[in-house]
């Protein structure tokens, strides 16, 4: 503005108390701070719940592996089915525990004195449990001769099988085991 007293520009000054001038700004800043703090607290609480939900199965797996390391092969682990990978890991650990327990039993059976026929029956039962099969036969091999010593399931046709060579025996065993 060029108009004014004696040709000097005219200036207008308004004085507003700072609290009045910044009231709305301070109010919005307080609201935003409170809202941000609540969101942060909610995020932390949700994170703690989520971490517990994720790491609880890992804690159980760790405890189960500790039991296995202490030769407690009969222990089983039950994991929530919501994590496919964790439930698969739990199932694998249970199969491993079952196999190790069966091998532990196998050693016990082989080291106990007693009736040979009963030992063979127990041995076959444990091998079938390890292989997760319901029936099978146990043969003793001497050279090229196989002698049936135990079976579970339908009764085999003959008690003794004489095979011509080692290759035929190995092929027969592979067929029995399904490999």
CSV table of C-alpha atoms in Angstrom, one decimal:
chain,number,residue,atom,x,y,z
A,1,UNK,CA,0.0,0.0,0.0
A,2,UNK,CA,1.4,3.4,-0.9
A,3,UNK,CA,-1.3,5.4,0.8
A,4,UNK,CA,-0.7,6.5,4.3
A,5,UNK,CA,0.3,9.4,6.4
A,6,UNK,CA,2.9,11.6,4.8
A,7,UNK,CA,3.5,9.2,1.9
A,8,UNK,CA,4.6,6.3,4.1
A,9,UNK,CA,3.1,2.8,3.5
A,10,UNK,CA,0.4,1.9,5.8
A,11,UNK,CA,1.0,-1.2,8.0
A,12,UNK,CA,-1.6,-3.0,10.1
A,13,UNK,CA,-0.6,-5.2,12.9
A,14,UNK,CA,-2.8,-7.6,14.7
A,15,UNK,CA,-1.9,-9.0,18.1
A,16,UNK,CA,-3.4,-12.4,18.9
A,17,UNK,CA,-2.3,-14.3,22.0
A,18,UNK,CA,-0.2,-17.3,21.0
A,19,UNK,CA,-2.5,-19.8,22.9
A,20,UNK,CA,-5.5,-18.6,20.9
A,21,UNK,CA,-3.5,-18.6,17.6
A,22,UNK,CA,-2.1,-22.1,18.1
A,23,UNK,CA,-5.1,-23.6,19.9
A,24,UNK,CA,-6.5,-25.6,17.0
A,25,UNK,CA,-3.0,-26.7,15.9
A,26,UNK,CA,-2.1,-27.8,19.5
A,27,UNK,CA,-5.5,-29.6,19.8
A,28,UNK,CA,-4.9,-31.5,16.5
A,29,UNK,CA,-1.3,-32.3,17.6
A,30,UNK,CA,-2.5,-33.7,20.9
A,31,UNK,CA,-5.2,-35.8,19.1
A,32,UNK,CA,-2.7,-37.1,16.6
A,33,UNK,CA,-0.2,-38.0,19.4
A,34,UNK,CA,-2.9,-39.8,21.4
A,35,UNK,CA,-4.1,-41.7,18.2
A,36,UNK,CA,-0.5,-42.6,17.2
A,37,UNK,CA,0.3,-43.8,20.7
A,38,UNK,CA,-2.9,-46.0,20.8
A,39,UNK,CA,-2.0,-47.4,17.4
A,40,UNK,CA,1.5,-48.1,18.5
A,41,UNK,CA,0.3,-49.8,21.7
A,42,UNK,CA,-2.2,-51.9,19.7
A,43,UNK,CA,0.5,-52.9,17.3
A,44,UNK,CA,2.8,-53.9,20.1
A,45,UNK,CA,0.1,-56.0,21.8
A,46,UNK,CA,-0.9,-57.6,18.5
A,47,UNK,CA,2.8,-58.4,17.8
A,48,UNK,CA,3.2,-60.0,21.2
A,49,UNK,CA,0.1,-62.2,20.6
A,50,UNK,CA,1.3,-63.1,17.1
A,51,UNK,CA,4.8,-63.9,18.3
A,52,UNK,CA,3.4,-66.1,21.0
A,53,UNK,CA,1.1,-67.8,18.5
A,54,UNK,CA,4.0,-68.4,16.1
A,55,UNK,CA,6.7,-69.4,18.6
A,56,UNK,CA,4.6,-71.6,20.9
A,57,UNK,CA,4.8,-74.5,18.4
A,58,UNK,CA,8.5,-73.9,18.0
A,59,UNK,CA,8.8,-74.1,21.8
A,60,UNK,CA,7.0,-77.4,21.8
A,61,UNK,CA,9.2,-78.8,19.1
A,62,UNK,CA,12.2,-77.7,21.1
A,63,UNK,CA,10.9,-79.5,24.2
A,64,UNK,CA,10.1,-82.6,22.2
A,65,UNK,CA,13.6,-82.7,20.7
A,66,UNK,CA,15.0,-82.3,24.2
A,67,UNK,CA,13.0,-85.4,25.3
A,68,UNK,CA,14.4,-87.3,22.2
A,69,UNK,CA,17.9,-86.3,23.2
A,70,UNK,CA,17.3,-87.8,26.6
A,71,UNK,CA,16.2,-91.1,25.0
A,72,UNK,CA,12.5,-90.6,25.7
A,73,UNK,CA,11.4,-91.9,22.3
A,74,UNK,CA,7.9,-92.7,23.5
A,75,UNK,CA,7.0,-89.0,23.8
A,76,UNK,CA,4.7,-87.5,21.2
A,77,UNK,CA,4.1,-84.0,20.1
A,78,UNK,CA,0.7,-82.5,19.3
A,79,UNK,CA,0.9,-79.3,17.2
A,80,UNK,CA,-1.9,-77.0,16.1
A,81,UNK,CA,-3.1,-77.7,12.5
A,82,UNK,CA,-3.3,-74.0,11.6
A,83,UNK,CA,0.4,-74.0,10.5
A,84,UNK,CA,0.7,-76.6,7.8
A,85,UNK,CA,4.5,-76.6,8.0
A,86,UNK,CA,4.5,-76.9,11.8
A,87,UNK,CA,2.0,-79.8,11.8
A,88,UNK,CA,4.1,-81.6,9.1
A,89,UNK,CA,7.2,-81.0,11.2
A,90,UNK,CA,5.3,-82.4,14.3
A,91,UNK,CA,4.2,-85.5,12.3
A,92,UNK,CA,7.7,-86.1,11.1
A,93,UNK,CA,9.1,-85.8,14.6
A,94,UNK,CA,6.5,-88.2,15.8
A,95,UNK,CA,7.4,-90.7,13.1
A,96,UNK,CA,11.1,-90.3,14.0
A,97,UNK,CA,10.3,-90.8,17.7
A,98,UNK,CA,8.3,-93.8,16.9
A,99,UNK,CA,11.1,-95.3,14.8
A,100,UNK,CA,13.7,-94.6,17.4
A,101,UNK,CA,11.5,-96.1,20.1
A,102,UNK,CA,11.0,-99.2,17.9
A,103,UNK,CA,14.8,-99.5,17.4
A,104,UNK,CA,15.3,-99.1,21.1
A,105,UNK,CA,12.7,-101.9,21.6
A,106,UNK,CA,14.5,-103.9,18.9
A,107,UNK,CA,17.8,-103.8,20.8
A,108,UNK,CA,15.9,-104.8,24.0
A,109,UNK,CA,14.3,-107.7,22.2
A,110,UNK,CA,17.6,-108.9,20.7
A,111,UNK,CA,19.4,-108.7,24.0
A,112,UNK,CA,16.8,-110.5,26.1
A,113,UNK,CA,17.4,-114.2,26.8
A,114,UNK,CA,14.6,-116.6,26.1
A,115,UNK,CA,12.7,-118.5,23.5
A,116,UNK,CA,14.1,-118.1,20.0
A,117,UNK,CA,10.6,-118.3,18.3
A,118,UNK,CA,9.2,-115.6,20.6
A,119,UNK,CA,12.2,-113.4,19.9
A,120,UNK,CA,11.6,-113.7,16.2
A,121,UNK,CA,7.9,-112.9,16.6
A,122,UNK,CA,8.8,-109.8,18.7
A,123,UNK,CA,11.4,-108.9,16.2
A,124,UNK,CA,9.0,-109.1,13.2
A,125,UNK,CA,6.4,-107.1,15.1
A,126,UNK,CA,8.9,-104.3,15.7
A,127,UNK,CA,10.1,-104.3,12.1
A,128,UNK,CA,6.6,-104.1,10.8
A,129,UNK,CA,5.8,-101.2,13.2
A,130,UNK,CA,8.9,-99.4,11.9
A,131,UNK,CA,8.0,-99.9,8.3
A,132,UNK,CA,4.3,-99.1,9.1
A,133,UNK,CA,3.2,-102.4,7.6
A,134,UNK,CA,0.5,-104.8,8.9
A,135,UNK,CA,1.9,-108.1,7.7
A,136,UNK,CA,5.1,-109.6,6.6
A,137,UNK,CA,7.6,-112.5,7.0
A,138,UNK,CA,11.0,-112.7,8.7
A,139,UNK,CA,13.6,-114.9,7.1
A,140,UNK,CA,17.0,-116.0,8.2
A,141,UNK,CA,19.5,-116.1,5.4
A,142,UNK,CA,22.4,-118.7,5.3
A,143,UNK,CA,24.3,-118.5,2.0
A,144,UNK,CA,21.6,-118.8,-0.7
A,145,UNK,CA,19.0,-120.4,1.6
A,146,UNK,CA,16.3,-118.5,3.4
A,147,UNK,CA,14.5,-120.0,6.3
A,148,UNK,CA,11.1,-118.5,7.4
A,149,UNK,CA,11.2,-117.9,11.1
A,150,UNK,CA,8.2,-115.7,11.7
A,151,UNK,CA,5.2,-114.2,9.9
A,152,UNK,CA,2.3,-112.0,10.5
A,153,UNK,CA,-0.8,-111.9,8.2
A,154,UNK,CA,-1.7,-114.7,5.9
A,155,UNK,CA,0.3,-117.9,6.4
A,156,UNK,CA,3.1,-118.4,3.8
A,157,UNK,CA,3.0,-121.5,1.6
A,158,UNK,CA,6.3,-122.9,2.6
A,159,UNK,CA,8.6,-122.7,5.6
A,160,UNK,CA,11.9,-122.6,3.7
A,161,UNK,CA,12.8,-121.0,0.4
A,162,UNK,CA,16.0,-122.1,-1.5
A,163,UNK,CA,17.1,-119.5,-4.0
A,164,UNK,CA,19.7,-120.0,-6.7
A,165,UNK,CA,21.9,-117.0,-6.2
A,166,UNK,CA,22.4,-113.9,-4.0
A,167,UNK,CA,20.9,-111.6,-6.7
A,168,UNK,CA,17.6,-113.5,-6.5
A,169,UNK,CA,17.6,-113.2,-2.7
A,170,UNK,CA,18.3,-109.4,-2.8
A,171,UNK,CA,15.6,-109.0,-5.4
A,172,UNK,CA,13.1,-110.9,-3.3
A,173,UNK,CA,14.0,-108.8,-0.2
A,174,UNK,CA,13.6,-105.6,-2.2
A,175,UNK,CA,10.2,-106.8,-3.4
A,176,UNK,CA,9.1,-107.6,0.1
A,177,UNK,CA,10.2,-104.2,1.4
A,178,UNK,CA,8.7,-102.5,-1.6
A,179,UNK,CA,11.9,-100.8,-2.7
